[in-house]
Amino acid sequence: MLIFSIETSCDETAIAIIEAKGGFKKPSFKVLANVISSQVKLHKKFGGVVPFLAKREHQRNLVSVLKSALEEAGLLKVQDFNLSELKFGTKFNSSGLIPNSKLKILDSIFSHEPDLCLDLCKFVKKYQFPQFDGIAFTVGPGLEPALWVGVNFARALSFLFDIPLVPVNHLKGHIYANWLNQKPSFNPLPAMALLISGGHTQLISVDQDHKFKIVGETRDDAVGEAYDKVAKFLGLEYPGGPIIEKLAESGDPKFFDLPRPMIKHKNCDFSFSGLKTAVLYTLRDLGLKPPYSLKIKRDISASFQQAVVDVLVFKTIKAIKESQNLPRTALCEFPRAVLGKFNIKSLIVGGGAIANQKIRQGLLESIKKELPKVKVYFPSQEVVTDNALMIAMAGYLGYLNNETVDWRQVKALPNLRVDE
Ligand code: KG4
Ligand code: ZN
């Protein structure tokens, strides 16, 4: 199956094209195109992602990203009008223009993105759009204005070319990123998934039928968000994760005694807001004021990062151990528990913050020591931060699971949860 996918949930405008096969049990993917246009430079000036600017940039970039993706896949072909007349019949007249009746609908789809409508019409006049088997797109969660641009683009393409639409949960995309470049026999399920991104920090059990259940989650800030906020205190740029990681390399992780929030709580939830505030108070209590010295920045980064790693590792191991020892009566908590133990085979990790080598290393070493039978998987570097490839892979599975929708009935879902 040829799958086309769109991602616009935050500050990356991305389109991918894959060939997928193998079915639900043994999915395998061949990447034909993976194009990402990042807005990071723009948002850097504001210290974080500005939703209305993200929306504007997605509108500006989508058609050129589309063109690059088709080019990369070797699928960019100029419009052959005779062919298009034959193929699309009523949809295009001989000049390659979309007839008025269709244009009206297109206008209504793009009522909030008129420039994107114009760009797409120009594209369609000049180039053919291949007959993909499915269009996968991020439906949520994410920034609502940003999501809508990709949602409407997907709706328009589905309407124009009669291609089934598959809405994809962005968080599932981060988890399915682990399936890239794996052998068809790859089957990490049942698994515990640890999702650490700019917007989410969750422990999720994924059973053999690809059912997702949240086992623990942050009560306030996400891991990436905490990195970004600490970076802001220190006068560093957005996104803070990679900068803090670099500074921490030459800092002393024991120099500042920071808390490990919720580590003693019985549940598998997290809290990173308190840790972020502890960084601020530590600096203030020492009478330190910005601009901070390089040594302070390094030691604070290292101490903060060590606290993050300790909490993530502790709670992840707790979640796996507890689910493996679940009594049969815990059915309401874990869907597979009725069969006895929820036999977790692996830990699969996803989300932008897993780019962090210390977090990776911490998870790998402790799981190897405490749960040697559990395999640990990280996504390959190209699909760690937001991208459309992961959306295409999740979209293929969604398609097989009959999750296609009518373009008339699709809405952006900014607060969508992974278990919905
Ligand atoms: O998954 P992602 O690309 O976007 C969301 O869906 O949120 O994650 C972006 C987040 C940002 O908060 C960024 O600071 C964080 O991932 N991040 C990192 C690192 N690289 C990116 N956090 C810690 N260490 C890193 N090396
Ligand atoms: Zn993401």
Short mmCIF file of N, CA, C and O and ligand atoms in Angstrom, two decimals, residues 7 9-12 141 170-171 174 195-200 222-228 238-246 305 350-357 359 384-387 390, ligand 1:
data_model
loop_
_atom_site.label_atom_id
_atom_site.label_comp_id
_atom_site.label_asym_id
_atom_site.label_seq_id
_atom_site.Cartn_x
_atom_site.Cartn_y
_atom_site.Cartn_z
N GLU A 7 1.97 15.89 8.83
CA GLU A 7 2.11 16.21 10.26
C GLU A 7 2.25 17.73 10.41
O GLU A 7 3.15 18.34 9.83
N SER A 9 1.28 19.17 13.86
CA SER A 9 0.71 19.39 15.20
C SER A 9 1.42 20.46 16.00
O SER A 9 0.87 21.00 16.95
N CYS A 10 2.68 20.76 15.64
CA CYS A 10 3.43 21.75 16.42
C CYS A 10 4.23 22.66 15.49
O CYS A 10 3.62 23.42 14.74
N ASP A 11 5.55 22.56 15.53
CA ASP A 11 6.34 23.51 14.73
C ASP A 11 7.13 22.87 13.60
O ASP A 11 8.11 23.43 13.13
N GLU A 12 6.73 21.67 13.18
CA GLU A 12 7.35 21.07 12.00
C GLU A 12 6.24 20.82 10.98
O GLU A 12 5.23 20.22 11.31
N PRO A 141 -2.96 14.80 19.51
CA PRO A 141 -3.10 16.11 20.14
C PRO A 141 -2.05 17.07 19.59
O PRO A 141 -1.14 16.67 18.89
N HIS A 170 -1.03 11.56 17.23
CA HIS A 170 0.39 11.92 17.19
C HIS A 170 1.22 11.09 18.19
O HIS A 170 2.36 10.71 17.90
N LEU A 171 0.65 10.83 19.35
CA LEU A 171 1.38 10.10 20.39
C LEU A 171 1.62 8.65 19.97
O LEU A 171 2.70 8.10 20.18
N HIS A 174 4.56 8.60 17.70
CA HIS A 174 5.87 8.57 18.37
C HIS A 174 6.21 7.14 18.81
O HIS A 174 7.37 6.74 18.81
N LEU A 195 6.68 7.64 26.78
CA LEU A 195 6.58 8.74 25.82
C LEU A 195 7.06 10.03 26.48
O LEU A 195 6.48 10.46 27.48
N ILE A 196 8.14 10.60 25.96
CA ILE A 196 8.66 11.82 26.56
C ILE A 196 8.87 12.88 25.48
O ILE A 196 9.85 12.86 24.75
N SER A 197 7.92 13.80 25.39
CA SER A 197 8.00 14.83 24.35
C SER A 197 7.87 16.20 24.99
O SER A 197 7.94 16.36 26.21
N GLY A 198 7.66 17.21 24.15
CA GLY A 198 7.50 18.56 24.66
C GLY A 198 6.15 18.76 25.33
O GLY A 198 5.98 19.63 26.18
N GLY A 199 5.18 17.95 24.96
CA GLY A 199 3.83 18.13 25.50
C GLY A 199 3.39 16.99 26.40
O GLY A 199 2.38 17.11 27.10
N HIS A 200 4.08 15.85 26.36
CA HIS A 200 3.60 14.67 27.08
C HIS A 200 4.71 13.91 27.78
O HIS A 200 5.83 13.86 27.29
N ALA A 222 5.60 18.41 31.03
CA ALA A 222 6.21 17.26 30.36
C ALA A 222 7.73 17.38 30.48
O ALA A 222 8.25 18.45 30.80
N VAL A 223 8.44 16.28 30.21
CA VAL A 223 9.90 16.30 30.33
C VAL A 223 10.52 17.38 29.42
O VAL A 223 11.30 18.22 29.88
N GLY A 224 10.15 17.36 28.14
CA GLY A 224 10.72 18.34 27.19
C GLY A 224 10.40 19.77 27.63
O GLY A 224 11.25 20.67 27.54
N GLU A 225 9.19 19.94 28.13
CA GLU A 225 8.75 21.27 28.59
C GLU A 225 9.63 21.73 29.75
O GLU A 225 10.03 22.90 29.83
N ALA A 226 9.94 20.81 30.68
CA ALA A 226 10.79 21.15 31.83
C ALA A 226 12.19 21.55 31.34
O ALA A 226 12.75 22.55 31.82
N TYR A 227 12.73 20.81 30.39
CA TYR A 227 14.04 21.18 29.81
C TYR A 227 13.95 22.58 29.20
O TYR A 227 14.84 23.42 29.39
N ASP A 228 12.87 22.83 28.47
CA ASP A 228 12.73 24.13 27.79
C ASP A 228 12.61 25.26 28.80
O ASP A 228 13.17 26.34 28.61
N TYR A 238 15.47 28.33 22.77
CA TYR A 238 14.49 27.26 22.57
C TYR A 238 14.91 26.46 21.33
O TYR A 238 15.34 27.06 20.36
N PRO A 239 14.78 25.16 21.28
CA PRO A 239 14.38 24.27 22.36
C PRO A 239 15.56 23.99 23.30
O PRO A 239 16.69 23.80 22.85
N GLY A 240 15.23 23.94 24.59
CA GLY A 240 16.28 23.85 25.60
C GLY A 240 16.92 22.48 25.75
O GLY A 240 18.06 22.38 26.20
N GLY A 241 16.18 21.40 25.36
CA GLY A 241 16.68 20.05 25.59
C GLY A 241 18.12 19.82 25.13
O GLY A 241 18.98 19.47 25.94
N PRO A 242 18.39 20.03 23.84
CA PRO A 242 19.74 19.73 23.35
C PRO A 242 20.81 20.63 23.99
O PRO A 242 21.93 20.18 24.23
N ILE A 243 20.46 21.88 24.34
CA ILE A 243 21.46 22.79 24.92
C ILE A 243 21.80 22.36 26.34
O ILE A 243 22.96 22.33 26.74
N ILE A 244 20.75 22.03 27.11
CA ILE A 244 20.98 21.57 28.49
C ILE A 244 21.81 20.29 28.48
O ILE A 244 22.73 20.11 29.27
N GLU A 245 21.47 19.40 27.54
CA GLU A 245 22.21 18.13 27.47
C GLU A 245 23.70 18.40 27.23
O GLU A 245 24.57 17.81 27.86
N LYS A 246 23.98 19.34 26.32
CA LYS A 246 25.38 19.66 25.98
C LYS A 246 26.09 20.26 27.20
O LYS A 246 27.20 19.85 27.53
N GLN A 305 19.35 17.36 34.96
CA GLN A 305 19.23 16.19 34.08
C GLN A 305 19.30 14.88 34.86
O GLN A 305 18.56 13.95 34.58
N GLY A 350 9.54 6.76 23.01
CA GLY A 350 9.29 7.70 21.91
C GLY A 350 9.17 9.13 22.40
O GLY A 350 9.03 9.38 23.60
N GLY A 351 9.25 10.08 21.47
CA GLY A 351 9.12 11.51 21.80
C GLY A 351 10.47 12.21 21.72
O GLY A 351 11.52 11.60 21.88
N GLY A 352 10.40 13.53 21.47
CA GLY A 352 11.60 14.33 21.20
C GLY A 352 12.69 14.21 22.25
O GLY A 352 13.89 14.24 21.92
N ALA A 353 12.33 14.06 23.53
CA ALA A 353 13.34 14.06 24.59
C ALA A 353 14.18 12.79 24.62
O ALA A 353 15.20 12.74 25.31
N ILE A 354 13.78 11.78 23.83
CA ILE A 354 14.60 10.56 23.82
C ILE A 354 15.82 10.74 22.92
O ILE A 354 16.69 9.87 22.82
N ALA A 355 15.95 11.92 22.32
CA ALA A 355 17.20 12.27 21.64
C ALA A 355 18.32 12.35 22.69
O ALA A 355 19.50 12.28 22.36
N ASN A 356 17.93 12.52 23.96
CA ASN A 356 18.89 12.72 25.04
C ASN A 356 19.64 11.42 25.39
O ASN A 356 19.03 10.42 25.79
N GLN A 357 20.96 11.46 25.24
CA GLN A 357 21.78 10.26 25.43
C GLN A 357 21.81 9.79 26.88
O GLN A 357 21.88 8.60 27.15
N ILE A 359 19.39 10.08 29.09
CA ILE A 359 18.12 9.40 29.39
C ILE A 359 18.16 7.99 28.79
O ILE A 359 17.81 7.00 29.43
N VAL A 384 12.97 10.67 15.71
CA VAL A 384 12.85 10.99 17.14
C VAL A 384 11.95 12.20 17.34
O VAL A 384 10.96 12.16 18.07
N THR A 385 12.30 13.31 16.71
CA THR A 385 11.45 14.51 16.87
C THR A 385 10.33 14.47 15.81
O THR A 385 10.28 13.56 14.98
N ASP A 386 9.43 15.44 15.88
CA ASP A 386 8.22 15.36 15.07
C ASP A 386 8.52 15.16 13.57
O ASP A 386 9.37 15.84 13.01
N ASN A 387 7.79 14.26 12.97
CA ASN A 387 7.98 13.92 11.56
C ASN A 387 6.71 13.27 11.04
O ASN A 387 5.83 12.90 11.82
N MET A 390 6.43 8.71 11.02
CA MET A 390 5.78 7.96 12.10
C MET A 390 4.25 8.01 11.93
O MET A 390 3.55 7.07 12.31
O1 KG4 B 1 8.31 15.13 20.27
P1 KG4 B 1 8.76 16.51 20.00
O2 KG4 B 1 9.58 16.76 18.76
O3 KG4 B 1 7.56 17.49 19.94
C1 KG4 B 1 6.41 17.30 20.70
O4 KG4 B 1 5.53 16.53 20.25
O5 KG4 B 1 6.39 17.88 21.81
O6 KG4 B 1 9.59 16.98 21.31
C2 KG4 B 1 10.15 18.24 21.43
C3 KG4 B 1 10.73 18.35 22.84
C4 KG4 B 1 11.22 19.74 23.19
O7 KG4 B 1 10.67 20.12 24.43
C5 KG4 B 1 12.74 19.58 23.29
O8 KG4 B 1 13.36 20.43 24.23
C6 KG4 B 1 12.86 18.14 23.69
O9 KG4 B 1 11.87 17.46 22.97
N1 KG4 B 1 14.20 17.64 23.33
C7 KG4 B 1 15.10 17.21 24.25
C8 KG4 B 1 16.28 16.90 23.54
N2 KG4 B 1 16.04 17.13 22.20
C9 KG4 B 1 14.76 17.56 22.11
N3 KG4 B 1 15.01 17.11 25.59
C10 KG4 B 1 16.11 16.66 26.25
N4 KG4 B 1 17.27 16.35 25.63
C11 KG4 B 1 17.40 16.44 24.29
N5 KG4 B 1 18.55 16.12 23.69
#
